[in-house]
Every structure is written in C-alpha cells, then in structure tokens.
C-alpha cells in the first residue's frame, strides 16, 4: 500500500480512527483518576573501604567498594532489611514482603553511591520508611562486614543524604497517560481502519465493478435525500447531482453501439433494495426528456413499485396481457411526464417465471419495441429469482446495478455469472447511491445551474417562457386543442395507430391534467381502450421510415413544436393491497 491508499482509507474511515482515539484517551484519563496517588521518598548511601597508603592499595580498595555496591543493592530490596525497618518503626499494618515491594535500590556504574527510593500512599510515611531503612542498612552492613574474631569492618556504609517529605505524587502521571492514550488511540484506530478496509468486500469503486462484470460503467448515481420522498426526478426543473448523472448515463447508452443502440433494456440488480426501480424510473424519464418515446414495463411481478412511484394504475397490466385477459393497448398508461408510458405489473400471478418465459412475453416485448423508441424493463433481482435472466434474453441486454457499500463482490459476481450462464448480454453496470461528500460532484452541478438560473432571472421576467422549457430554447406556440385519435385493437401484431409524432423530434412539456378514473368493471380487465386509455404512439418504423434510427438532438436551439395533449380521466391508485416496503 502507498501513501495515497492510507489517505483514502483515512478519509473513508475517519470515524473509526476518531472513535478509537477518543476511547483510548478516556480510558487513560479514567485510569489516571482512579489510581491512588503514590509518593516517593529518596535517600543516598555512600560505600567505602579501608585503604592503604600506596596507590595500588587505594585502587584495589575502590574496586572492592564498587563490587560491594552491587551486592548492597540486592540487600536493600530484601525482606530481612524490611522486617528490621518495620520493627524499628513499630508498624504492624504492613508486612515485610509489602515493604520490600515498595523499595527500589539502584546505583550508577563505576561509582560507590546507592540511591534508595520508597513509595507509599502517605508522603510522611514514605519519608519515615526511607530514612529508617537507610539507618538499618548501615547497621546491617557493619554487622556483615565485621570479622567474627573482631577487628575493623572491611567496608563501611554511611547515609550521605536523608529523605525529605515529597510534595507531589509520582503516580499517576495524568498528562503523560493522556498523551500516551492519544498516541495509542491514533495508531490503533489506523490499524483498525486498514483492517476494516482489507476485510470489507463491498463494492465502492467503478474499477471493481468493471473487473467483476467485464463491461464498462455507464453511470455513477450519487445519493440524494430527495429521492426518499419522490423517487421520480422532474428533469425539466432538476439541477441536482443525480439528475446530471442520469443525463450522463443517457449519453453513454447512446454510444454503447452507435450503429444499433439498445432499445429494449432490462434494469436489474443482485439483491433487493439496491435502487433498481428508482434507476429504471429515472432512466425512462431522462430518455423521455431527450424527445424519445419511452415505455416503462413493470416486470417485477413479485414486488412491483413502479406504479407507486409514478402514481399510476396497477390493477391491470403485464400479467393480464400475458394471461390473455387484456389487450396491450388496453393497459398502456400515459404518465404525467410527456413522452413516457407505463405498462404496470397488473395482478400478482402465482407463476411469474412461467409467464415471463412464455412465447407471448417475447411477442409483447417486440410489440412494444415497434411502438416506442425505448423499452425500459424493471426486472426483479437476479439472485433470488430467475425472472431477470429470462427477460434479458428477450431484450437487448441488461444494466446491472451495484449499490455502493452494500453489494458485495461475491453477490455481484454471482449475478453476472447468472447472466453469462444463459448468454444474456450485459450492456453495462451502474454504481448507485455513491456518497457525494468530499467529491464535489453534486456541489459543482448545483453551483453551475444555480448561477445560470440567477443570470437568466431578469430575462425570464420579461418573457412568457414556460417554466419547464429548456434554457436557451424559444417558447413553443401552444397548438389548438385536437380530439384524441381512436386506437384499434392490434391484429396479428399490427401496430395501433396513435397520435402523430412531430417531425422535429421535440415534445410538448406541459403535463395533462390529472383526474380520477371511473371505477373499473368486473369483466376480468376487458377494458375499452378508446374510453379509458389514450392510444399508444405510432410504431417507430412508420414514423421514421426504413432509415436507421438516430437519436434526436435533445438540446437543439430550433423552435420546438408541440404534440397534442390528450386529457384522459384517471382514477386514484388503490394502495390498499400494495406492500409497505420501498426500494431505494
């Protein structure tokens, strides 16, 4: 690992380092406050021997004294001297072993000086013990050095310095302990952060996604708190970081295959709660923003969420079409977003995999492909069920989502393996819900657009440009109201005639009025398309001719024309039977 790797880990896991440091400092401070103060009293002893008059005798006497010093330090820390000291002071609450543990004797090499230290909870008793111990050792040394037949002792010990009453405790050293705890906490926190990073097998960078999937990353979607309340982004008014990320992903999709770009796209993930439905909804919206006709298929027949996010009907949809109880044009629903339609999941069937794997499902997808520029399919997760694998074989390919910090490498690799096992194409990958703090992406988008908005405010006040019109494009002229054309039921996959698409590829930006639908009948979802649902768009082959499809210029400065607005009555969504969980 290099220095920038440690800096990256520190930036990502600074909380571990901070918490560990705080705990270590508090532990050191607590230990210092709970420790009983100890006072230390010191004395100094001098050792000498009888020396002759010659230099040789003096030198030998000095060597003898130094050898005696080493032995005396051992005697000073022994229990014999300790017991004699206690007997002299008359202390009965302290044993000889305890007193010997309080005594420390040391000597400087090549000297005849011995430093003795005695620690105790009381400064006065520490002083008395040190002085009494030194006096008793002088007597004890004289007794040991005096020959048995009498005569002068070979060595002599005197107290060179007596102990004074200590004024401050030697332990605990609070400042030193806190500093030591701080250093240990920082080092331990860094070690834990590095260990946690090494053991973390979740996906947190696009390089890991590309290595596991074998394809490029088409989008990195930052986390936005606003998506919890409203998963669908109003791109005409959105300046957030995730809105720009979806626009970048739209551009990347157009360049996946320039000659034959994918038009039927499955959006899936490894496990639930990784943001696949939110990504599918906003991918369809950002494609519709560019002037394409888009249909969003709610193919998750187990936990559908699209109708809840877009506030559309969910009683009839894909499951009814696959079960031959409703025609496709009967259940296609327009949304409040221009250019975007929804095919809801419908009733939850007991056999979703069998329905999605039927030949009729392939025919439905091909029919939608002929009607719309893009078909976005919200599929279930790959690991729990096989529905997404089946749908990817029907469509042009799949976009596989990995959630930052949640999807593990093993889970993502298994999901890719499930697609590769059936030769299902993986168009690209998406890294979703990435943190924006410290990266500056969201800030730069907001700053750029807020600056443009402030600069355009004076000009906007003098014109009647609609609020949802793109910056820089002239205001469209509202056309006269036209009656909605009547759609005919398809015969043998014949496309249904719908409203004509403007030649310049632009769209009307005003959403239709939202009203309540009348209550449905009990004819097993056999609705009448002309009365309850507006007709689907005209097939792409008739609108564009035989020439290869080319993506329109989304930000053209030409004056846009408007499509007729179909004001269809709508009824409120019945959420009583929907599940309470949400996918973010």
Short mmCIF file of C-alpha atoms in Angstrom, two decimals, residues 9-484:
data_model
loop_
_atom_site.label_atom_id
_atom_site.label_comp_id
_atom_site.label_asym_id
_atom_site.label_seq_id
_atom_site.Cartn_x
_atom_site.Cartn_y
_atom_site.Cartn_z
CA UNK A 9 -8.69 4.82 3.97
CA UNK A 10 -8.36 7.66 6.48
CA UNK A 11 -10.83 9.77 4.53
CA UNK A 12 -13.32 6.93 4.19
CA UNK A 13 -13.00 5.52 7.71
CA UNK A 14 -12.04 8.52 9.80
CA UNK A 15 -14.87 7.73 12.20
CA UNK A 16 -13.14 4.50 13.27
CA UNK A 17 -9.93 6.41 13.99
CA UNK A 18 -11.79 9.16 15.84
CA UNK A 19 -13.82 6.78 17.99
CA UNK A 20 -10.79 4.63 18.84
CA UNK A 21 -8.75 7.70 19.77
CA UNK A 22 -11.49 9.09 21.99
CA UNK A 23 -11.93 5.74 23.73
CA UNK A 24 -8.17 5.42 24.34
CA UNK A 25 -7.90 8.96 25.73
CA UNK A 26 -10.91 8.47 28.00
CA UNK A 27 -9.51 5.14 29.19
CA UNK A 28 -6.16 6.74 30.04
CA UNK A 29 -7.85 9.63 31.80
CA UNK A 30 -10.14 7.32 33.74
CA UNK A 31 -7.26 5.09 34.79
CA UNK A 32 -5.35 8.12 36.00
CA UNK A 33 -8.27 9.42 38.01
CA UNK A 34 -8.98 6.03 39.59
CA UNK A 35 -5.36 5.32 40.51
CA UNK A 36 -4.37 6.05 44.14
CA UNK A 37 -1.58 8.66 44.26
CA UNK A 38 1.80 7.31 45.32
CA UNK A 39 4.56 9.43 46.93
CA UNK A 40 8.25 8.63 46.68
CA UNK A 41 10.99 9.42 49.23
CA UNK A 42 14.68 9.02 48.28
CA UNK A 43 17.93 8.58 50.25
CA UNK A 44 21.56 8.18 49.12
CA UNK A 45 24.18 5.85 50.64
CA UNK A 46 27.97 6.02 50.33
CA UNK A 47 30.12 2.87 50.42
CA UNK A 48 33.83 2.96 51.33
CA UNK A 49 36.59 0.52 52.34
CA UNK A 50 39.77 0.73 54.44
CA UNK A 51 42.59 1.65 52.07
CA UNK A 52 46.35 1.64 52.45
CA UNK A 53 48.82 4.37 51.79
CA UNK A 54 50.03 3.23 48.36
CA UNK A 55 48.25 3.94 45.08
CA UNK A 56 47.86 0.23 44.39
CA UNK A 57 46.09 -0.31 47.67
CA UNK A 58 43.78 2.67 47.07
CA UNK A 59 42.87 1.35 43.61
CA UNK A 60 42.14 -2.12 44.92
CA UNK A 61 40.03 -0.65 47.73
CA UNK A 62 37.99 1.33 45.22
CA UNK A 63 37.32 -1.78 43.12
CA UNK A 64 36.29 -3.61 46.27
CA UNK A 65 33.78 -0.87 47.15
CA UNK A 66 32.22 -0.99 43.66
CA UNK A 67 31.77 -4.73 43.97
CA UNK A 68 30.16 -4.26 47.36
CA UNK A 69 27.68 -1.72 45.88
CA UNK A 70 26.23 -4.36 43.58
CA UNK A 71 25.65 -6.71 46.49
CA UNK A 72 24.24 -3.98 48.72
CA UNK A 73 21.52 -3.06 46.20
CA UNK A 74 20.21 -6.61 46.45
CA UNK A 75 20.24 -6.48 50.25
CA UNK A 76 18.33 -3.18 50.30
CA UNK A 77 15.40 -4.76 48.41
CA UNK A 78 15.32 -7.89 50.59
CA UNK A 79 12.74 -8.84 53.22
CA UNK A 80 15.31 -9.09 56.06
CA UNK A 81 16.05 -5.38 55.99
CA UNK A 82 12.36 -4.65 55.52
CA UNK A 83 11.42 -6.58 58.64
CA UNK A 84 14.11 -4.83 60.70
CA UNK A 85 12.75 -1.48 59.47
CA UNK A 86 9.17 -2.36 60.44
CA UNK A 87 10.32 -3.49 63.85
CA UNK A 88 12.17 -0.22 64.38
CA UNK A 89 9.12 1.89 63.38
CA UNK A 90 6.63 -0.40 65.11
CA UNK A 91 4.36 -0.73 62.02
CA UNK A 92 2.04 -3.72 62.14
CA UNK A 93 -0.30 -2.90 59.19
CA UNK A 94 2.45 -3.54 56.66
CA UNK A 95 4.25 -6.83 56.03
CA UNK A 96 7.90 -7.27 55.17
CA UNK A 97 7.01 -8.53 51.69
CA UNK A 98 4.84 -5.48 51.01
CA UNK A 99 7.53 -3.12 52.20
CA UNK A 100 10.18 -4.89 50.11
CA UNK A 101 7.94 -4.31 47.06
CA UNK A 102 7.91 -0.60 47.79
CA UNK A 103 11.71 -0.30 47.91
CA UNK A 104 13.85 0.37 44.86
CA UNK A 105 17.66 0.48 45.01
CA UNK A 106 19.92 1.49 42.14
CA UNK A 107 23.50 2.51 41.60
CA UNK A 108 25.36 4.32 38.89
CA UNK A 109 28.05 2.17 37.23
CA UNK A 110 31.64 2.72 38.36
CA UNK A 111 30.53 4.64 41.44
CA UNK A 112 30.14 3.82 45.14
CA UNK A 113 26.77 5.59 45.53
CA UNK A 114 23.44 3.81 46.10
CA UNK A 115 20.10 5.58 45.56
CA UNK A 116 17.21 4.16 47.58
CA UNK A 117 13.55 5.03 46.95
CA UNK A 118 10.45 4.08 48.96
CA UNK A 119 6.89 4.69 47.68
CA UNK A 120 3.77 4.93 49.80
CA UNK A 121 0.30 6.44 49.76
CA UNK A 122 1.30 8.83 52.54
CA UNK A 123 4.19 11.23 51.90
CA UNK A 124 5.14 11.30 55.63
CA UNK A 125 5.25 7.53 55.98
CA UNK A 126 7.24 7.23 52.72
CA UNK A 127 9.83 9.61 54.26
CA UNK A 128 9.99 7.72 57.58
CA UNK A 129 10.31 4.35 55.87
CA UNK A 130 13.13 5.56 53.60
CA UNK A 131 15.16 7.07 56.48
CA UNK A 132 14.63 4.10 58.82
CA UNK A 133 15.53 1.69 56.03
CA UNK A 134 18.80 3.54 55.36
CA UNK A 135 19.76 3.61 59.04
CA UNK A 136 19.06 -0.07 59.47
CA UNK A 137 21.10 -0.90 56.41
CA UNK A 138 24.14 0.95 57.84
CA UNK A 139 23.91 -1.23 60.95
CA UNK A 140 23.28 -4.35 58.90
CA UNK A 141 26.30 -3.69 56.64
CA UNK A 142 28.55 -3.14 59.66
CA UNK A 143 27.46 -6.45 61.13
CA UNK A 144 28.06 -8.26 57.83
CA UNK A 145 31.49 -6.72 57.16
CA UNK A 146 32.92 -7.19 60.70
CA UNK A 147 35.02 -10.35 61.05
CA UNK A 148 33.91 -12.93 63.60
CA UNK A 149 37.17 -12.74 65.57
CA UNK A 150 36.74 -8.99 65.89
CA UNK A 151 38.52 -6.17 64.25
CA UNK A 152 37.58 -3.38 61.87
CA UNK A 153 34.90 -3.98 59.15
CA UNK A 154 36.22 -4.37 55.63
CA UNK A 155 33.59 -1.93 54.22
CA UNK A 156 31.68 0.96 55.61
CA UNK A 157 28.29 2.43 54.63
CA UNK A 158 27.09 5.90 55.59
CA UNK A 159 23.89 7.81 54.78
CA UNK A 160 25.01 10.61 52.52
CA UNK A 161 21.52 12.13 52.08
CA UNK A 162 18.32 11.60 54.06
CA UNK A 163 14.83 11.72 52.53
CA UNK A 164 12.60 14.77 52.68
CA UNK A 165 8.79 14.85 52.64
CA UNK A 166 7.65 14.59 48.98
CA UNK A 167 5.30 17.35 47.87
CA UNK A 168 3.77 15.77 44.74
CA UNK A 169 2.88 12.19 43.83
CA UNK A 170 4.96 10.30 41.32
CA UNK A 171 1.93 8.32 40.09
CA UNK A 172 -0.39 8.72 38.36
CA UNK A 173 1.10 10.97 35.68
CA UNK A 174 -2.15 12.21 34.17
CA UNK A 175 -0.70 14.32 31.38
CA UNK A 176 1.71 11.63 30.32
CA UNK A 177 -1.02 8.97 30.43
CA UNK A 178 -3.42 11.05 28.32
CA UNK A 179 -0.72 11.76 25.73
CA UNK A 180 0.17 8.09 25.64
CA UNK A 181 -3.50 7.16 25.27
CA UNK A 182 -3.83 9.63 22.39
CA UNK A 183 -0.88 8.14 20.56
CA UNK A 184 -2.05 4.59 21.15
CA UNK A 185 -5.59 5.50 20.09
CA UNK A 186 -4.46 7.02 16.80
CA UNK A 187 -2.23 4.08 15.96
CA UNK A 188 -4.85 1.54 16.97
CA UNK A 189 -7.53 3.42 15.03
CA UNK A 190 -5.41 3.46 11.89
CA UNK A 191 -4.74 -0.25 12.28
CA UNK A 192 -8.44 -0.98 12.70
CA UNK A 193 -9.32 1.22 9.71
CA UNK A 194 -6.82 -0.58 7.49
CA UNK A 195 -8.02 -3.96 8.75
CA UNK A 196 -11.65 -3.00 8.18
CA UNK A 197 -10.84 -1.82 4.68
CA UNK A 198 -9.00 -5.05 3.89
CA UNK A 199 -11.88 -7.16 5.21
CA UNK A 200 -14.57 -5.05 3.51
CA UNK A 201 -15.65 -6.89 0.36
CA UNK A 202 -18.38 -4.48 -0.68
CA UNK A 203 -18.13 -2.59 -3.96
CA UNK A 204 -17.00 1.01 -3.56
CA UNK A 205 -15.31 1.99 -6.80
CA UNK A 206 -16.01 1.64 -10.50
CA UNK A 207 -12.81 -0.30 -11.13
CA UNK A 208 -14.10 -3.18 -9.01
CA UNK A 209 -17.41 -3.13 -10.90
CA UNK A 210 -15.67 -3.21 -14.27
CA UNK A 211 -13.36 -6.04 -13.22
CA UNK A 212 -16.21 -8.21 -11.95
CA UNK A 213 -18.65 -7.54 -14.79
CA UNK A 214 -16.19 -7.38 -17.67
CA UNK A 215 -18.04 -4.33 -19.04
CA UNK A 216 -17.81 -0.61 -18.55
CA UNK A 217 -19.69 1.54 -16.05
CA UNK A 218 -22.36 3.55 -17.87
CA UNK A 219 -23.38 5.59 -14.85
CA UNK A 220 -22.44 6.55 -11.30
CA UNK A 221 -25.52 7.80 -9.46
CA UNK A 222 -24.86 9.88 -6.33
CA UNK A 223 -27.04 9.64 -3.25
CA UNK A 224 -29.74 12.30 -2.92
CA UNK A 225 -32.01 12.57 0.12
CA UNK A 226 -34.81 13.92 -2.07
CA UNK A 227 -35.23 10.51 -3.71
CA UNK A 228 -36.65 9.11 -0.46
CA UNK A 229 -39.65 11.38 -0.77
CA UNK A 230 -40.00 11.49 -4.57
CA UNK A 231 -38.14 8.77 -6.49
CA UNK A 232 -39.06 10.28 -9.86
CA UNK A 233 -36.92 13.23 -10.94
CA UNK A 234 -38.60 16.12 -12.77
CA UNK A 235 -35.74 16.68 -15.19
CA UNK A 236 -37.19 19.90 -16.56
CA UNK A 237 -36.57 21.50 -13.17
CA UNK A 238 -33.85 19.30 -11.67
CA UNK A 239 -30.32 20.64 -11.14
CA UNK A 240 -29.22 18.01 -8.61
CA UNK A 241 -26.20 15.79 -8.92
CA UNK A 242 -28.18 12.64 -9.59
CA UNK A 243 -30.15 14.35 -12.38
CA UNK A 244 -26.92 15.18 -14.19
CA UNK A 245 -25.66 11.66 -13.56
CA UNK A 246 -28.74 10.26 -15.33
CA UNK A 247 -28.19 12.62 -18.25
CA UNK A 248 -24.61 11.40 -18.49
CA UNK A 249 -25.85 7.81 -18.40
CA UNK A 250 -28.28 8.58 -21.24
CA UNK A 251 -25.38 9.80 -23.35
CA UNK A 252 -23.33 6.71 -22.54
CA UNK A 253 -26.18 4.41 -23.55
CA UNK A 254 -26.37 6.03 -26.98
CA UNK A 255 -22.71 5.23 -27.56
CA UNK A 256 -22.79 1.60 -26.44
CA UNK A 257 -23.42 0.58 -30.05
CA UNK A 258 -23.53 3.55 -32.38
CA UNK A 259 -24.98 1.72 -35.39
CA UNK A 260 -27.51 -0.32 -33.43
CA UNK A 261 -28.05 1.15 -29.95
CA UNK A 262 -30.02 -0.99 -27.47
CA UNK A 263 -33.68 -0.09 -27.24
CA UNK A 264 -35.14 -2.81 -25.00
CA UNK A 265 -33.15 -2.57 -21.75
CA UNK A 266 -33.58 -4.60 -18.57
CA UNK A 267 -32.65 -2.86 -15.32
CA UNK A 268 -31.85 -5.28 -12.51
CA UNK A 269 -29.58 -5.82 -9.50
CA UNK A 270 -28.15 -8.60 -7.40
CA UNK A 271 -30.48 -8.28 -4.41
CA UNK A 272 -33.46 -6.10 -3.41
CA UNK A 273 -33.07 -2.59 -2.00
CA UNK A 274 -30.19 -1.68 -4.30
CA UNK A 275 -32.05 1.07 -6.20
CA UNK A 276 -33.05 -0.75 -9.39
CA UNK A 277 -36.65 0.54 -9.56
CA UNK A 278 -35.63 4.13 -8.87
CA UNK A 279 -32.92 3.82 -11.52
CA UNK A 280 -35.35 2.32 -14.05
CA UNK A 281 -37.91 5.08 -13.49
CA UNK A 282 -35.41 7.90 -13.85
CA UNK A 283 -33.69 6.27 -16.81
CA UNK A 284 -37.02 6.24 -18.62
CA UNK A 285 -37.65 9.85 -17.63
CA UNK A 286 -34.26 11.08 -18.80
CA UNK A 287 -34.75 9.35 -22.17
CA UNK A 288 -38.17 10.96 -22.49
CA UNK A 289 -36.59 14.33 -21.70
CA UNK A 290 -34.46 13.97 -24.85
CA UNK A 291 -37.59 13.66 -27.02
CA UNK A 292 -37.80 9.86 -27.21
CA UNK A 293 -40.98 7.90 -26.73
CA UNK A 294 -40.40 5.55 -23.80
CA UNK A 295 -42.43 2.83 -22.16
CA UNK A 296 -41.53 1.59 -18.69
CA UNK A 297 -42.50 -2.03 -18.15
CA UNK A 298 -43.10 -3.06 -14.56
CA UNK A 299 -41.87 -6.63 -14.98
CA UNK A 300 -41.28 -7.25 -11.28
CA UNK A 301 -44.35 -9.41 -10.77
CA UNK A 302 -43.41 -10.16 -7.18
CA UNK A 303 -42.81 -6.74 -5.57
CA UNK A 304 -43.93 -4.07 -8.07
CA UNK A 305 -43.03 -0.49 -7.21
CA UNK A 306 -43.21 1.50 -10.45
CA UNK A 307 -46.91 2.29 -10.20
CA UNK A 308 -46.43 3.56 -6.66
CA UNK A 309 -43.51 5.79 -7.62
CA UNK A 310 -45.30 7.25 -10.67
CA UNK A 311 -48.82 7.32 -9.17
CA UNK A 312 -50.38 5.23 -11.92
CA UNK A 313 -52.90 2.42 -12.01
CA UNK A 314 -51.73 -1.04 -11.06
CA UNK A 315 -54.85 -3.21 -11.27
CA UNK A 316 -54.25 -4.32 -14.85
CA UNK A 317 -51.03 -4.65 -16.75
CA UNK A 318 -48.37 -7.05 -17.96
CA UNK A 319 -49.64 -10.12 -16.11
CA UNK A 320 -53.11 -9.67 -17.66
CA UNK A 321 -51.65 -9.32 -21.14
CA UNK A 322 -49.51 -12.45 -20.70
CA UNK A 323 -52.55 -14.32 -19.32
CA UNK A 324 -54.60 -13.26 -22.40
CA UNK A 325 -57.19 -11.43 -20.27
CA UNK A 326 -56.39 -7.96 -21.63
CA UNK A 327 -55.01 -6.44 -24.80
CA UNK A 328 -51.77 -4.49 -24.73
CA UNK A 329 -53.31 -1.22 -25.89
CA UNK A 330 -55.94 -1.52 -23.16
CA UNK A 331 -53.44 -1.42 -20.31
CA UNK A 332 -50.80 1.01 -21.60
CA UNK A 333 -50.99 4.14 -19.45
CA UNK A 334 -49.64 7.63 -20.08
CA UNK A 335 -47.90 9.37 -17.20
CA UNK A 336 -47.76 12.96 -16.12
CA UNK A 337 -44.41 13.13 -17.91
CA UNK A 338 -44.65 13.82 -21.64
CA UNK A 339 -43.36 11.05 -23.88
CA UNK A 340 -43.38 8.36 -21.17
CA UNK A 341 -45.84 5.49 -20.87
CA UNK A 342 -46.15 2.73 -18.28
CA UNK A 343 -47.12 -0.91 -18.57
CA UNK A 344 -47.97 -1.82 -14.98
CA UNK A 345 -47.43 -5.25 -13.48
CA UNK A 346 -51.12 -5.94 -13.01
CA UNK A 347 -52.32 -8.66 -10.70
CA UNK A 348 -49.59 -10.67 -8.98
CA UNK A 349 -49.58 -14.14 -10.55
CA UNK A 350 -48.58 -17.35 -8.76
CA UNK A 351 -46.16 -18.26 -11.58
CA UNK A 352 -44.21 -15.13 -12.66
CA UNK A 353 -41.28 -17.04 -14.17
CA UNK A 354 -43.54 -19.13 -16.40
CA UNK A 355 -45.39 -16.08 -17.66
CA UNK A 356 -42.22 -14.12 -18.41
CA UNK A 357 -40.64 -17.12 -20.13
CA UNK A 358 -43.58 -17.72 -22.45
CA UNK A 359 -43.55 -17.02 -26.17
CA UNK A 360 -46.28 -14.46 -25.66
CA UNK A 361 -43.93 -12.43 -23.43
CA UNK A 362 -41.44 -12.21 -26.28
CA UNK A 363 -44.21 -11.07 -28.61
CA UNK A 364 -45.26 -8.36 -26.15
CA UNK A 365 -41.72 -7.01 -25.88
CA UNK A 366 -41.37 -6.99 -29.68
CA UNK A 367 -44.71 -5.21 -29.98
CA UNK A 368 -43.56 -2.55 -27.51
CA UNK A 369 -40.28 -2.21 -29.37
CA UNK A 370 -42.19 -1.43 -32.56
CA UNK A 371 -44.32 1.19 -30.82
CA UNK A 372 -41.70 3.06 -28.77
CA UNK A 373 -38.16 4.29 -29.17
CA UNK A 374 -37.08 2.72 -25.88
CA UNK A 375 -38.48 -0.08 -23.74
CA UNK A 376 -37.18 0.06 -20.16
CA UNK A 377 -37.93 -3.09 -18.14
CA UNK A 378 -37.82 -3.04 -14.35
CA UNK A 379 -36.94 -6.65 -13.53
CA UNK A 380 -36.64 -8.49 -10.19
CA UNK A 381 -33.21 -9.08 -8.61
CA UNK A 382 -31.03 -11.76 -10.18
CA UNK A 383 -30.01 -13.84 -7.18
CA UNK A 384 -33.39 -14.60 -5.52
CA UNK A 385 -35.31 -15.48 -8.74
CA UNK A 386 -34.65 -16.15 -12.43
CA UNK A 387 -37.11 -13.60 -13.86
CA UNK A 388 -34.44 -11.05 -14.78
CA UNK A 389 -32.37 -13.67 -16.59
CA UNK A 390 -35.38 -14.65 -18.71
CA UNK A 391 -36.21 -11.03 -19.53
CA UNK A 392 -32.62 -10.22 -20.51
CA UNK A 393 -32.70 -12.95 -23.15
CA UNK A 394 -35.83 -11.38 -24.61
CA UNK A 395 -34.50 -7.81 -24.52
CA UNK A 396 -31.34 -6.29 -25.99
CA UNK A 397 -29.43 -6.63 -22.73
CA UNK A 398 -29.31 -5.72 -19.07
CA UNK A 399 -27.97 -2.89 -16.97
CA UNK A 400 -26.72 -4.38 -13.71
CA UNK A 401 -26.80 -2.16 -10.61
CA UNK A 402 -24.36 -2.36 -7.70
CA UNK A 403 -25.15 -0.34 -4.60
CA UNK A 404 -22.18 1.48 -3.09
CA UNK A 405 -21.10 -0.01 0.22
CA UNK A 406 -23.81 -2.71 0.26
CA UNK A 407 -23.43 -5.01 -2.72
CA UNK A 408 -20.60 -7.44 -2.05
CA UNK A 409 -18.16 -8.64 -4.65
CA UNK A 410 -19.39 -12.21 -4.32
CA UNK A 411 -23.03 -11.20 -4.84
CA UNK A 412 -22.22 -9.08 -7.86
CA UNK A 413 -20.02 -11.78 -9.38
CA UNK A 414 -22.80 -14.35 -8.92
CA UNK A 415 -25.32 -12.02 -10.57
CA UNK A 416 -23.03 -11.52 -13.56
CA UNK A 417 -22.45 -15.28 -13.68
CA UNK A 418 -26.19 -15.94 -13.82
CA UNK A 419 -26.45 -13.75 -16.92
CA UNK A 420 -23.35 -15.18 -18.55
CA UNK A 421 -24.57 -18.74 -17.97
CA UNK A 422 -27.51 -18.22 -20.35
CA UNK A 423 -25.57 -15.98 -22.78
CA UNK A 424 -27.59 -12.95 -21.71
CA UNK A 425 -25.79 -9.74 -22.74
CA UNK A 426 -24.69 -7.30 -20.04
CA UNK A 427 -24.85 -3.85 -21.62
CA UNK A 428 -23.14 -2.12 -18.73
CA UNK A 429 -23.14 -1.55 -14.99
CA UNK A 430 -24.33 1.23 -12.73
CA UNK A 431 -22.82 2.18 -9.38
CA UNK A 432 -25.73 3.61 -7.40
CA UNK A 433 -26.09 5.65 -4.21
CA UNK A 434 -22.48 6.77 -4.04
CA UNK A 435 -21.66 9.36 -1.37
CA UNK A 436 -21.24 12.92 -2.59
CA UNK A 437 -19.41 14.36 0.43
CA UNK A 438 -15.81 15.07 -0.37
CA UNK A 439 -16.15 14.52 -4.09
CA UNK A 440 -17.68 17.82 -5.11
CA UNK A 441 -19.87 16.39 -7.87
CA UNK A 442 -23.23 17.47 -6.56
CA UNK A 443 -21.88 20.84 -5.48
CA UNK A 444 -20.49 21.58 -8.92
CA UNK A 445 -23.80 20.73 -10.64
CA UNK A 446 -25.83 22.84 -8.25
CA UNK A 447 -23.41 25.74 -8.46
CA UNK A 448 -23.38 25.68 -12.26
CA UNK A 449 -27.12 25.62 -12.71
CA UNK A 450 -27.94 27.97 -9.88
CA UNK A 451 -25.56 30.51 -11.44
CA UNK A 452 -27.27 30.15 -14.81
CA UNK A 453 -30.66 30.43 -13.19
CA UNK A 454 -29.72 33.64 -11.37
CA UNK A 455 -28.32 35.12 -14.57
CA UNK A 456 -31.45 34.23 -16.55
CA UNK A 457 -33.91 35.57 -13.98
CA UNK A 458 -34.14 39.15 -15.39
CA UNK A 459 -34.71 37.88 -18.91
CA UNK A 460 -37.27 35.33 -17.75
CA UNK A 461 -39.26 38.06 -16.03
CA UNK A 462 -39.81 39.86 -19.38
CA UNK A 463 -40.96 36.82 -21.33
CA UNK A 464 -43.73 34.28 -21.06
CA UNK A 465 -41.49 31.25 -21.44
CA UNK A 466 -42.94 28.20 -19.62
CA UNK A 467 -41.06 27.12 -16.51
CA UNK A 468 -40.35 23.68 -17.87
CA UNK A 469 -38.81 24.89 -21.16
CA UNK A 470 -35.08 24.22 -21.63
CA UNK A 471 -32.68 27.10 -21.14
CA UNK A 472 -31.88 28.77 -24.42
CA UNK A 473 -34.79 27.36 -26.48
CA UNK A 474 -37.56 29.71 -27.73
CA UNK A 475 -41.02 29.44 -26.22
CA UNK A 476 -43.23 26.93 -28.08
CA UNK A 477 -46.51 28.03 -29.56
CA UNK A 478 -49.42 26.22 -27.99
CA UNK A 479 -51.47 24.43 -30.69
CA UNK A 480 -55.19 24.38 -30.84
CA UNK A 481 -56.92 21.56 -28.98
CA UNK A 482 -57.43 18.46 -31.10
CA UNK A 483 -59.51 15.41 -30.35
CA UNK A 484 -57.60 12.25 -29.42
#
